[in-house]
Tab-separated table of C-alpha atoms and ligand atoms in Angstrom:
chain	number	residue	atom	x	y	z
A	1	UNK	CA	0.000	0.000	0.000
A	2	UNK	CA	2.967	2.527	0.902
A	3	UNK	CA	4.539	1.054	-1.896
A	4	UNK	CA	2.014	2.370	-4.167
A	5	UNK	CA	2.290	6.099	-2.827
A	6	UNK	CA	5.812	6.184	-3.229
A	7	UNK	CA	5.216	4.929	-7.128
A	8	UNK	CA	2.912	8.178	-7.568
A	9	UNK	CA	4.623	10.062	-5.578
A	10	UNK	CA	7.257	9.651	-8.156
A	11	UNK	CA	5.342	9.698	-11.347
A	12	UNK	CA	3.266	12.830	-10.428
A	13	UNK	CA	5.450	15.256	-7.830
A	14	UNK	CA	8.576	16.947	-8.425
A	15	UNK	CA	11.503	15.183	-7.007
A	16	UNK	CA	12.760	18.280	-4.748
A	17	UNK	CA	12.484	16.190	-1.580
A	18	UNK	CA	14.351	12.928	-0.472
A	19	UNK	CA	10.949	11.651	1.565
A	20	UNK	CA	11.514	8.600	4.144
A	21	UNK	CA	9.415	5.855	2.308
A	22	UNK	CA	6.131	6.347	4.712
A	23	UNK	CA	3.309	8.521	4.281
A	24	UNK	CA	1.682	9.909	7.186
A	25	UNK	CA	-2.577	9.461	7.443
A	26	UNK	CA	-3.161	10.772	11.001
A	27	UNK	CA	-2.036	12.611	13.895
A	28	UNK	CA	-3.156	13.102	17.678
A	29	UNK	CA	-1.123	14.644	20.004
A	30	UNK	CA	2.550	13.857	19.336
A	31	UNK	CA	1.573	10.384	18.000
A	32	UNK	CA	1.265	10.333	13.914
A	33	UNK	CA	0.305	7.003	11.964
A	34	UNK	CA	1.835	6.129	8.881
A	35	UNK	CA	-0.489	4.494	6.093
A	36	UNK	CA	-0.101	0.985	7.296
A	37	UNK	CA	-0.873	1.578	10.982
A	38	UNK	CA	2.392	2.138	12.446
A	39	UNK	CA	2.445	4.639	14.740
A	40	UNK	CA	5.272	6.966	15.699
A	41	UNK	CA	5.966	9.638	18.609
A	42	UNK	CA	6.761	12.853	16.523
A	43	UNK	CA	9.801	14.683	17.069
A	44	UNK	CA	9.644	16.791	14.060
A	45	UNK	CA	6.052	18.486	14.033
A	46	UNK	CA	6.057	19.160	10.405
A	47	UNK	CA	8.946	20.977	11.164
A	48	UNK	CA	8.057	23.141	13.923
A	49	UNK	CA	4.582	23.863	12.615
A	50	UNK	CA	2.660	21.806	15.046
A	51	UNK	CA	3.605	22.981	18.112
A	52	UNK	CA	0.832	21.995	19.540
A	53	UNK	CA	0.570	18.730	18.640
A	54	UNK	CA	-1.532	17.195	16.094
A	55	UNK	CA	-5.406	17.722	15.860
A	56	UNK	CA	-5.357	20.031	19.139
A	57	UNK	CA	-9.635	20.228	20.336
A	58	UNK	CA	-9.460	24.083	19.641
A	59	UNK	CA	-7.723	24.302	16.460
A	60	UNK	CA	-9.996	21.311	14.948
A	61	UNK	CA	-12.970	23.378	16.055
A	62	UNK	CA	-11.719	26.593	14.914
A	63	UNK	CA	-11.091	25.395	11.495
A	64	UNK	CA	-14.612	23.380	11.549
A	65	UNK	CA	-16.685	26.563	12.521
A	66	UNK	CA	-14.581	29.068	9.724
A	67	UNK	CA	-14.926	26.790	7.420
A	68	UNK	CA	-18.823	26.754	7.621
A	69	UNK	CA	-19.023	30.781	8.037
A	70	UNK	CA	-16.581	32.205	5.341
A	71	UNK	CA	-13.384	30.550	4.266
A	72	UNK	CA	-11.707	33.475	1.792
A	73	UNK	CA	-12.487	37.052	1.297
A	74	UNK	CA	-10.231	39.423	-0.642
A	75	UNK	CA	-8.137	41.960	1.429
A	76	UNK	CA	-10.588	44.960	-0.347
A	77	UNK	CA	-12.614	44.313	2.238
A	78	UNK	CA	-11.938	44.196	6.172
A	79	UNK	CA	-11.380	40.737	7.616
A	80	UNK	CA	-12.680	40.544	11.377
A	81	UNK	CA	-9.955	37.222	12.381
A	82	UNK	CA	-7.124	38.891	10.524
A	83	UNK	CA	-7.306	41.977	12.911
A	84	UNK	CA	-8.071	40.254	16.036
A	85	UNK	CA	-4.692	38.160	15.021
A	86	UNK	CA	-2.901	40.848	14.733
A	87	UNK	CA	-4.006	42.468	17.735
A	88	UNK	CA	-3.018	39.206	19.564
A	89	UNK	CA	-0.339	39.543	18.230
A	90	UNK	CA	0.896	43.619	18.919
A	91	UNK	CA	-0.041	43.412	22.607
A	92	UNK	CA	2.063	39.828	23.337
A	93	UNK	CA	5.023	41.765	21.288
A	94	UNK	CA	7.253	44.943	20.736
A	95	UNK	CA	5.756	45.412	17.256
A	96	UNK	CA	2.717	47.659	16.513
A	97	UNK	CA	1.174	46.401	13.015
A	98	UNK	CA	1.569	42.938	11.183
A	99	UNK	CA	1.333	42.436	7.332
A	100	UNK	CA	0.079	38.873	6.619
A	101	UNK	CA	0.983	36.519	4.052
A	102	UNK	CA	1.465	32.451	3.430
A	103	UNK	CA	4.645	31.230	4.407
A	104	UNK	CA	8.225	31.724	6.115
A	105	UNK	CA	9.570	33.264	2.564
A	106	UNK	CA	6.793	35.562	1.959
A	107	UNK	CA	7.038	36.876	5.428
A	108	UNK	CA	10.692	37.717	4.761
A	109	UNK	CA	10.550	38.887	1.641
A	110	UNK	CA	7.903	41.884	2.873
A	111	UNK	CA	10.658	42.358	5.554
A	112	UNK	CA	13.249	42.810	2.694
A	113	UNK	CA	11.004	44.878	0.708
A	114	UNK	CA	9.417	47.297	3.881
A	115	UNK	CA	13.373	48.087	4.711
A	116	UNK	CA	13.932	49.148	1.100
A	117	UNK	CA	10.827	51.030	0.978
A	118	UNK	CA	11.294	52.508	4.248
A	119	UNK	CA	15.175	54.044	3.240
A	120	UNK	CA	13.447	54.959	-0.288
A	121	UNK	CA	10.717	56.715	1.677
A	122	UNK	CA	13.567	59.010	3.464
A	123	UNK	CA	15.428	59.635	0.493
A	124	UNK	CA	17.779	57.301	1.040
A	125	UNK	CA	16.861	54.675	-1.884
A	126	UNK	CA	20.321	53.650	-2.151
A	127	UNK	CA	20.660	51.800	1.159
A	128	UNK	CA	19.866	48.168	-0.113
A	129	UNK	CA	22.074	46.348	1.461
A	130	UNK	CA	21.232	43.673	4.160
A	131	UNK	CA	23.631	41.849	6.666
A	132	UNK	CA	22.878	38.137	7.132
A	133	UNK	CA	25.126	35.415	8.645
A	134	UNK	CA	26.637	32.321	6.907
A	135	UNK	CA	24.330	29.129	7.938
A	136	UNK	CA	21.856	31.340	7.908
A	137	UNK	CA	17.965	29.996	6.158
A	138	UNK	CA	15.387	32.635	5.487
A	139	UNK	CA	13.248	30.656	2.513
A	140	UNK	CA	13.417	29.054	-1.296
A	141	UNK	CA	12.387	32.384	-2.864
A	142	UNK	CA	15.030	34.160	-5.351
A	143	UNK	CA	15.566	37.431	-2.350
A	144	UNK	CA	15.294	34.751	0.296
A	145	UNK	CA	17.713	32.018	-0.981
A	146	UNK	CA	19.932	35.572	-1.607
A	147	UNK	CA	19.735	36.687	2.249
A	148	UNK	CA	20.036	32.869	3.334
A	149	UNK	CA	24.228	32.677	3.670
A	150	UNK	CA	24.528	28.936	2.450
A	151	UNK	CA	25.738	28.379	-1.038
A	152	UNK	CA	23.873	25.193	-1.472
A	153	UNK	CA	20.983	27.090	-2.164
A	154	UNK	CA	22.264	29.628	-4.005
A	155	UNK	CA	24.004	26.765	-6.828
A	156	UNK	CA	22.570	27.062	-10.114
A	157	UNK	CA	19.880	29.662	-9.168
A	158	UNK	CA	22.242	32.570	-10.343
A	159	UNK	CA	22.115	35.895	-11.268
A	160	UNK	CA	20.811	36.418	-7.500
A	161	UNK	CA	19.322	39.545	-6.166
A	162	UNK	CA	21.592	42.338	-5.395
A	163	UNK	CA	22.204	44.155	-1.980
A	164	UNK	CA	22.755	40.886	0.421
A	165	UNK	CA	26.133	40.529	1.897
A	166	UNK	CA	27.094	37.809	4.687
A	167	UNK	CA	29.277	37.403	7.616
A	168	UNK	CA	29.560	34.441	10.297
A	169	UNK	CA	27.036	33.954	12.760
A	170	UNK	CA	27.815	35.536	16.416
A	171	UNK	CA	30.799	37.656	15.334
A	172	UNK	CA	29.948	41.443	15.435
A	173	UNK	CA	33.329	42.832	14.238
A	174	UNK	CA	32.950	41.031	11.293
A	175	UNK	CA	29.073	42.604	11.012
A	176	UNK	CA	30.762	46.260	11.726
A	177	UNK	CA	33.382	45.532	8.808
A	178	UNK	CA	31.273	44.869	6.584
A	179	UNK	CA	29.180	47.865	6.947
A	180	UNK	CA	29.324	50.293	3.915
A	181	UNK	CA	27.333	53.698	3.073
A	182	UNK	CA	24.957	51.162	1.148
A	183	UNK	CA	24.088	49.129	4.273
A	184	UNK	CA	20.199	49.686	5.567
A	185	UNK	CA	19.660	46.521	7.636
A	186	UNK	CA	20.599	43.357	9.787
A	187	UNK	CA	18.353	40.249	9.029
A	188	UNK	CA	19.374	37.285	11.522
A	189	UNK	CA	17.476	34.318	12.939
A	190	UNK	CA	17.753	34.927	16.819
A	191	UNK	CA	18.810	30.842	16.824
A	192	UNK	CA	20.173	28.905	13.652
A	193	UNK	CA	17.318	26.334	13.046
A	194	UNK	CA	18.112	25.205	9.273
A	195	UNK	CA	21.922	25.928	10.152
A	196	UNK	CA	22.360	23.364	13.154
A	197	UNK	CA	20.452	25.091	16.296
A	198	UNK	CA	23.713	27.506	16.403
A	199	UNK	CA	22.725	29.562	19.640
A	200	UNK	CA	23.665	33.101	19.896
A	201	UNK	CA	26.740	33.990	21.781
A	202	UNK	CA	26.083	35.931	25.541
A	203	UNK	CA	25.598	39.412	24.553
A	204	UNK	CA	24.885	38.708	20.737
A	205	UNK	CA	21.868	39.998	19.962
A	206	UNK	CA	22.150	42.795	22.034
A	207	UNK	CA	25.536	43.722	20.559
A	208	UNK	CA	23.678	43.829	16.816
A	209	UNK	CA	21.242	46.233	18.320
A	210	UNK	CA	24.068	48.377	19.388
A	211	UNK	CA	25.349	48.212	15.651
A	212	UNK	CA	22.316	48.698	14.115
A	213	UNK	CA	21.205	51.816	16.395
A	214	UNK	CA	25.033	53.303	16.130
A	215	UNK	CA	24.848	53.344	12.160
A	216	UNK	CA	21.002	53.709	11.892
A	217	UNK	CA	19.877	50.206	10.321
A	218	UNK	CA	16.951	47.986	10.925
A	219	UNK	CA	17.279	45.150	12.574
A	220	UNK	CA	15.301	41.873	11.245
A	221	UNK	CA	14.475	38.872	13.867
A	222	UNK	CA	13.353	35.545	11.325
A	223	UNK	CA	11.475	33.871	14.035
A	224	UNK	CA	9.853	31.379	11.649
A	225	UNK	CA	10.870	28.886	13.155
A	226	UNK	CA	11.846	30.407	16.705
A	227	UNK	CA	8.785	31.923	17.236
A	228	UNK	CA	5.279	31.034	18.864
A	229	UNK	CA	6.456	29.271	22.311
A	230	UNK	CA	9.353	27.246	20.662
A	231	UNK	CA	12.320	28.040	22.387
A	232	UNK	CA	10.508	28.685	26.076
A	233	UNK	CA	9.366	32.215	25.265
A	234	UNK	CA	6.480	33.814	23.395
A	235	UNK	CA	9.600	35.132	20.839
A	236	UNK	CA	13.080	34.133	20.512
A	237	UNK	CA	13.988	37.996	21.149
A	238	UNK	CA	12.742	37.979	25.027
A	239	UNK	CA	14.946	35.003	25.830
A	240	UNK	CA	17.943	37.621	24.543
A	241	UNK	CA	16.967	41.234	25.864
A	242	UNK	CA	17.409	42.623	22.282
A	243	UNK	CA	14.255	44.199	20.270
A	244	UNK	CA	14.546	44.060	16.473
A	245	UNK	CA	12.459	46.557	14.435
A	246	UNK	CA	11.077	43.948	12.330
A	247	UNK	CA	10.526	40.002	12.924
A	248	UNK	CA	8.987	37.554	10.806
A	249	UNK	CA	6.520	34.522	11.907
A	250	UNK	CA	5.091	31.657	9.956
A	251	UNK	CA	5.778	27.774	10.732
A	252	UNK	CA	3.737	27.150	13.941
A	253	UNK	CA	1.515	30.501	13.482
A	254	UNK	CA	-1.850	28.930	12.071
A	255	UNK	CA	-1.405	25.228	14.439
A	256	UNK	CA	-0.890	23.472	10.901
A	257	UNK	CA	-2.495	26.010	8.788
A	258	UNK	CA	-0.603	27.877	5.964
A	259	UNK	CA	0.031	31.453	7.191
A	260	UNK	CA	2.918	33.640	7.532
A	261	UNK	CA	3.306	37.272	9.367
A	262	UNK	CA	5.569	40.519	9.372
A	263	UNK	CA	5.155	42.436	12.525
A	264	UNK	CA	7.219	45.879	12.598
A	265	UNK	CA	7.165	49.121	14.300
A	266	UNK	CA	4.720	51.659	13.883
A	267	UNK	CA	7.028	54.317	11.831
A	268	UNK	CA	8.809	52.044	9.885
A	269	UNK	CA	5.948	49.675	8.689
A	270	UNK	CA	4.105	53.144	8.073
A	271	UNK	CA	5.854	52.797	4.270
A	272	UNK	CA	3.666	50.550	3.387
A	273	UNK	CA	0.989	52.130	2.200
A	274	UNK	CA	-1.901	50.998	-0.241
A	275	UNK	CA	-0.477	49.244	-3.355
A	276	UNK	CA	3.033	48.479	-2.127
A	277	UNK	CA	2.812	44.907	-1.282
A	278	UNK	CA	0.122	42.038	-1.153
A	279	UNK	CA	-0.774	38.893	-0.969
A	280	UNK	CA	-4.387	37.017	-1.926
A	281	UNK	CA	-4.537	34.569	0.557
A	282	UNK	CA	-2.830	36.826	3.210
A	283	UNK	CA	-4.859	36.416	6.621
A	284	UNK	CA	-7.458	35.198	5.252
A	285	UNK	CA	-10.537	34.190	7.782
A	286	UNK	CA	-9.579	30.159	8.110
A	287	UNK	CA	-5.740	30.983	8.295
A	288	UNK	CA	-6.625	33.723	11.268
A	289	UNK	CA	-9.556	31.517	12.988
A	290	UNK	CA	-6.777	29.032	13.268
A	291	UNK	CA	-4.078	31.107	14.157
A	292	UNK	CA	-6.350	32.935	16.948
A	293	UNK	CA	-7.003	29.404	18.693
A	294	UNK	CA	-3.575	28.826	18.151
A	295	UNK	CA	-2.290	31.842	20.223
A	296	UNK	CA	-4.680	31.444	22.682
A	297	UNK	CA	-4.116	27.570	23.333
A	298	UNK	CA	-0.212	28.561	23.615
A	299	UNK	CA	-0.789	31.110	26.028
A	300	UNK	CA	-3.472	29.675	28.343
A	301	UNK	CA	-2.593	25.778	28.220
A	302	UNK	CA	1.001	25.901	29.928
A	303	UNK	CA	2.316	25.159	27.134
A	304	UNK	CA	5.414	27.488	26.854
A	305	UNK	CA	6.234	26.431	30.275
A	306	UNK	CA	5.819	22.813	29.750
A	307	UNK	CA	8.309	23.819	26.367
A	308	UNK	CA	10.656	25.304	29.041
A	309	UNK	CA	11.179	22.401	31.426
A	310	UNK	CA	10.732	19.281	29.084
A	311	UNK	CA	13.427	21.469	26.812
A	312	UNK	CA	15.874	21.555	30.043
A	313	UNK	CA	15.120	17.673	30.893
A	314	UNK	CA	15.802	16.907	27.328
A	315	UNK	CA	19.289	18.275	27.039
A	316	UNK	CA	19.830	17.104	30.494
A	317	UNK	CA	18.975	13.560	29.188
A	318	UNK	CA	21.101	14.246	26.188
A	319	UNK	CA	24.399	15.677	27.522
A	320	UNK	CA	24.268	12.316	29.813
A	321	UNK	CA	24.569	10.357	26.552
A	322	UNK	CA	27.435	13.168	25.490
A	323	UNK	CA	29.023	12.144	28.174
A	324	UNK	CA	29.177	8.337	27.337
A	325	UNK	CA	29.409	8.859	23.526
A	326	UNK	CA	32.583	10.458	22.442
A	327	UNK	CA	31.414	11.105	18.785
A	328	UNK	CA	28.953	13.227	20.269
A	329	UNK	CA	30.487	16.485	19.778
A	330	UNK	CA	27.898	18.982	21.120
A	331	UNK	CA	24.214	19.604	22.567
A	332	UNK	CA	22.499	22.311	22.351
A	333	UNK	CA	19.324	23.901	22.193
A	334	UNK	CA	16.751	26.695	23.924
A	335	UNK	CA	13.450	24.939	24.818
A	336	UNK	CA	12.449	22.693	22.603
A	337	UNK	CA	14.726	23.459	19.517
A	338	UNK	CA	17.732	21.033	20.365
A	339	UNK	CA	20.732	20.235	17.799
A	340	UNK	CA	22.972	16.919	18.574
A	341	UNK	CA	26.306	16.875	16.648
A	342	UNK	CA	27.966	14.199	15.392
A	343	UNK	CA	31.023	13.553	13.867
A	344	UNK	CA	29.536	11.467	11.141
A	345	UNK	CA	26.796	11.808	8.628
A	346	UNK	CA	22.873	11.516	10.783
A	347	UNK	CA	20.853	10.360	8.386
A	348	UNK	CA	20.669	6.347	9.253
A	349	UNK	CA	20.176	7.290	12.852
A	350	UNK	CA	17.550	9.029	11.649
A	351	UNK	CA	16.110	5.896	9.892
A	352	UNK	CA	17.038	3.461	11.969
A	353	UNK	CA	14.691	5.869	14.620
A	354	UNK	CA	11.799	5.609	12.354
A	355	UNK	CA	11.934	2.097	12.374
A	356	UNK	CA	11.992	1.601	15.919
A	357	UNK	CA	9.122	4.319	16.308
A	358	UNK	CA	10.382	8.083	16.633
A	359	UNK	CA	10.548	10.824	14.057
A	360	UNK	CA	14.016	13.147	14.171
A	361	UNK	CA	15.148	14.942	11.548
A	362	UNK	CA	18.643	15.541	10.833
A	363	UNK	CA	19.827	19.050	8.999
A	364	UNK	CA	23.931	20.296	7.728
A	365	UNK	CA	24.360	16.601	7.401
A	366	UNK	CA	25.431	15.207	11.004
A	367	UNK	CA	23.220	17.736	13.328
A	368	UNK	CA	20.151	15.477	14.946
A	369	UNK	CA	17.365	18.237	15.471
A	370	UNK	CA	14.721	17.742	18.031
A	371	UNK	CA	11.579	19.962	17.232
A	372	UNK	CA	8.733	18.255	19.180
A	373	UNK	CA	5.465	19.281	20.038
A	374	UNK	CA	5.680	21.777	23.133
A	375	UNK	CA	3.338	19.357	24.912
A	376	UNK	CA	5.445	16.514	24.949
A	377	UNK	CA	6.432	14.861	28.064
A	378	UNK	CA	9.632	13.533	30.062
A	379	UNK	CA	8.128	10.089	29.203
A	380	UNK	CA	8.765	10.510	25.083
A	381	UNK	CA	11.867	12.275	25.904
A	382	UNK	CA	13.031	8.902	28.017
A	383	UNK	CA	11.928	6.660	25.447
A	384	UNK	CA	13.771	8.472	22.591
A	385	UNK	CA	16.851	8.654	24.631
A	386	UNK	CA	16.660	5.111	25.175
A	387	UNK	CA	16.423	4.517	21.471
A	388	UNK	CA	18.980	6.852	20.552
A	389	UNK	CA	21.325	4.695	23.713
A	390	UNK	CA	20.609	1.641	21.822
A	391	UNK	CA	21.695	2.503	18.499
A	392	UNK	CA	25.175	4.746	19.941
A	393	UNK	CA	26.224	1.506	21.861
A	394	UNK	CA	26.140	-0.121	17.985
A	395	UNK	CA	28.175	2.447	16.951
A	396	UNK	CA	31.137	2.038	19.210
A	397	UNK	CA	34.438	0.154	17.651
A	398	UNK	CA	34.419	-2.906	19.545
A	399	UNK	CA	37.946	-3.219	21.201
A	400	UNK	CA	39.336	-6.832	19.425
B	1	LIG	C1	11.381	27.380	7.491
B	1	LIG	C2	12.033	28.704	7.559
B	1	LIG	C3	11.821	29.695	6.580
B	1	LIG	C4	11.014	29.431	5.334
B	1	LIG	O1	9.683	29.213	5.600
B	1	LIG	P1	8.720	28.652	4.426
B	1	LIG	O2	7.369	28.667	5.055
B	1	LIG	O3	9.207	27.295	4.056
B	1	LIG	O4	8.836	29.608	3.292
B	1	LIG	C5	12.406	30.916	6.777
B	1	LIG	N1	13.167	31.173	7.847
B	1	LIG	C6	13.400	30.255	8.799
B	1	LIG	C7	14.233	30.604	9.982
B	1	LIG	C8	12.851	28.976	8.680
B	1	LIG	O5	13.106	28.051	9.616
């Protein structure tokens, strides 16, 4: 029966995945079920989209009740859900207006294009230039694959867009070298999630919000996949002390739901006015309905502090195996976004973990990354340790 999916998958979709060989029918809690039956305790969640787990009560019947009032209206008119999203969403964070849109891209690319349109606005239309970090990930879309400092995705897609220029992550002499007359802004993910979970350095953040206010730049947080409860806070940002002037949202916004959001500040997302940017689908009522019950279930469930001390047990659990594993060259994480290196390639662990029952994913080649859903317990995390135990004892030379 899988068998046959995989033969249609390859007939009929594009082959820009490598897909493990099961397809996934159902989903409750962190539990999913493949097509067969088989049932597996997610540590993925779509990739941090369902942070809440799969079919949560209140997004099901959020989605159930929008869908039998009004799914889509165009943005010519006003949409009730979109502005009680983004009001949700102003008075949990430093921003004061949000621009909706689909996905993680779209959200940064009306980042890149506000900060252009905001210099342009002053008179200043040739600042272009944005900072972002090598390892960096910020989307597939020609200005996002351009501000996302990994060559991989760049290969092939060339001429890219003008105006990005990178420098390594946590190193903010090499950001203040790299400044030039042309330089308007600072786009950085407040943790690496694509790149390996790379955490921020003490003082970091707040040292590119120094920069950025000494030489009069924006300052963009990608919290697409940081944001909404993932790494113990609301934001990334509060976790850090620093305030950007723009941030981006999408992944775990809508609980499942395709939706993406730019929140700035009030003077700066003032330059876009009527005409300047848009998207169709962009908050429409089913993406908001879900998003609202989203929010709310985050912020009244426990959830974020359930995030918080399952996140510390976990790398507690893991740094024990550190300990006992040699090739296990770092753990790390905030919350519930956790990184295990290796010093060899992840991907059969990551296999051999689906066949014993547990989704991981593995990114930059040997970096296991944990993204469950911020409900799960110290039980799943002791089970997938045990797992993970069983298959690093195979892995160590036997002495002959
Ligand atoms: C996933 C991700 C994106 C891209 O989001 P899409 O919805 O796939 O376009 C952008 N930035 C970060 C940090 C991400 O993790």
């Amino acid at each position: 029966m899988t068998k046959d999916f995989i033969v249609l998958t390859d007939r009929y979709i594009a082959a820009t995945y490598a897909r493990y060989p099961i397809a996934l029918v159902r989903g409750e809690g962190c539990m999913v079920w493949d097509s067969e039956g088989k049932k597996y305790c997610d540590f993925v969640s779509g990739l941090a989209v369902n942070n809440l787990g799969h079919s949560h009560p209140r997004i099901i019947e959020a989605i159930r009740r929008q869908a039998g009032e009004l799914i889509h209206v165009s943005n010519l008119y006003h949409i009730p859900q979109q502005t009680e999203l983004a009001r949700m969403l102003v008075e949990n964070s430093f921003a004061d207006k949000v621009f909706f849109c689909n996905s993680g891209a779209e959200a940064n690319e009306a980042a890149i294009k506000l900060t252009r349109r905001y210099y342009n606005d002053r008179g200043k239309g040739d600042r272009y230039e944005i900072i972002t970090m090598t390892n960096s990930f910020h989307g597939r879309t020609m200005a996002t694959i351009t501000a996302t400092g990994q060559e991989k995705f760049h290969k092939g897609f060339e001429p890219l867009v003008p105006g990005f220029k990178y420098v390594p992550f946590n190193d903010l002499s090499a950001v203040e070298a790299a400044l030039t007359k042309n330089t308007c802004a600072v786009m950085v993910e407040p943790i690496q999630g694509e790149g390996g979970v790379n955490l921020p350095a003490e003082g970091y953040l707040k040292g590119l919000r120094e920069i950025c206010d000494a030489h009069n730049l924006l300052l963009i947080f990608d919290e697409v996949q940081t944001g909404i409860g993932r790494t113990g806070e609301l934001f990334a940002y509060e976790n850090y002390g620093a305030i950007p002037d723009i941030m981006t949202l999408a992944k775990s916004l809508g609980g499942g739901v395709a939706i993406g959001a730019m929140l700035a500040k009030g003077n700066i997302i003032k330059s876009f006015i009527p005409g300047t940017h848009a998207a169709t689908f962009g908050g429409n009522p089913l993406a908001c309905s879900a998003g609202i019950a989203a929010l709310k279930a985050i912020m009244e469930e426990g959830i974020i502090s359930n995030c918080k001390q399952v996140g510390a047990y976990f790398i507690k659990r893991l740094t024990g195996l550190k300990e006992r594993y040699p090739f296990i060259l770092d753990i790390r994480g905030k919350g519930l976004m956790i990184g295990l290196e290796l010093d060899f390639p992840g991907k059969d662990i990551t296999i051999t973990c689906m066949e014993k029952g547990f989704l991981i994913n593995c990114t930059m080649e040997n970096v296991l990354r944990f993204l469950p859903p911020l409900i799960i317990g110290e039980r799943e995390v002791d089970q997938l340790i045990d797992i993970l135990d069983e298959i690093f004892r195979g892995k160590v030379p036997k002495v002959s």
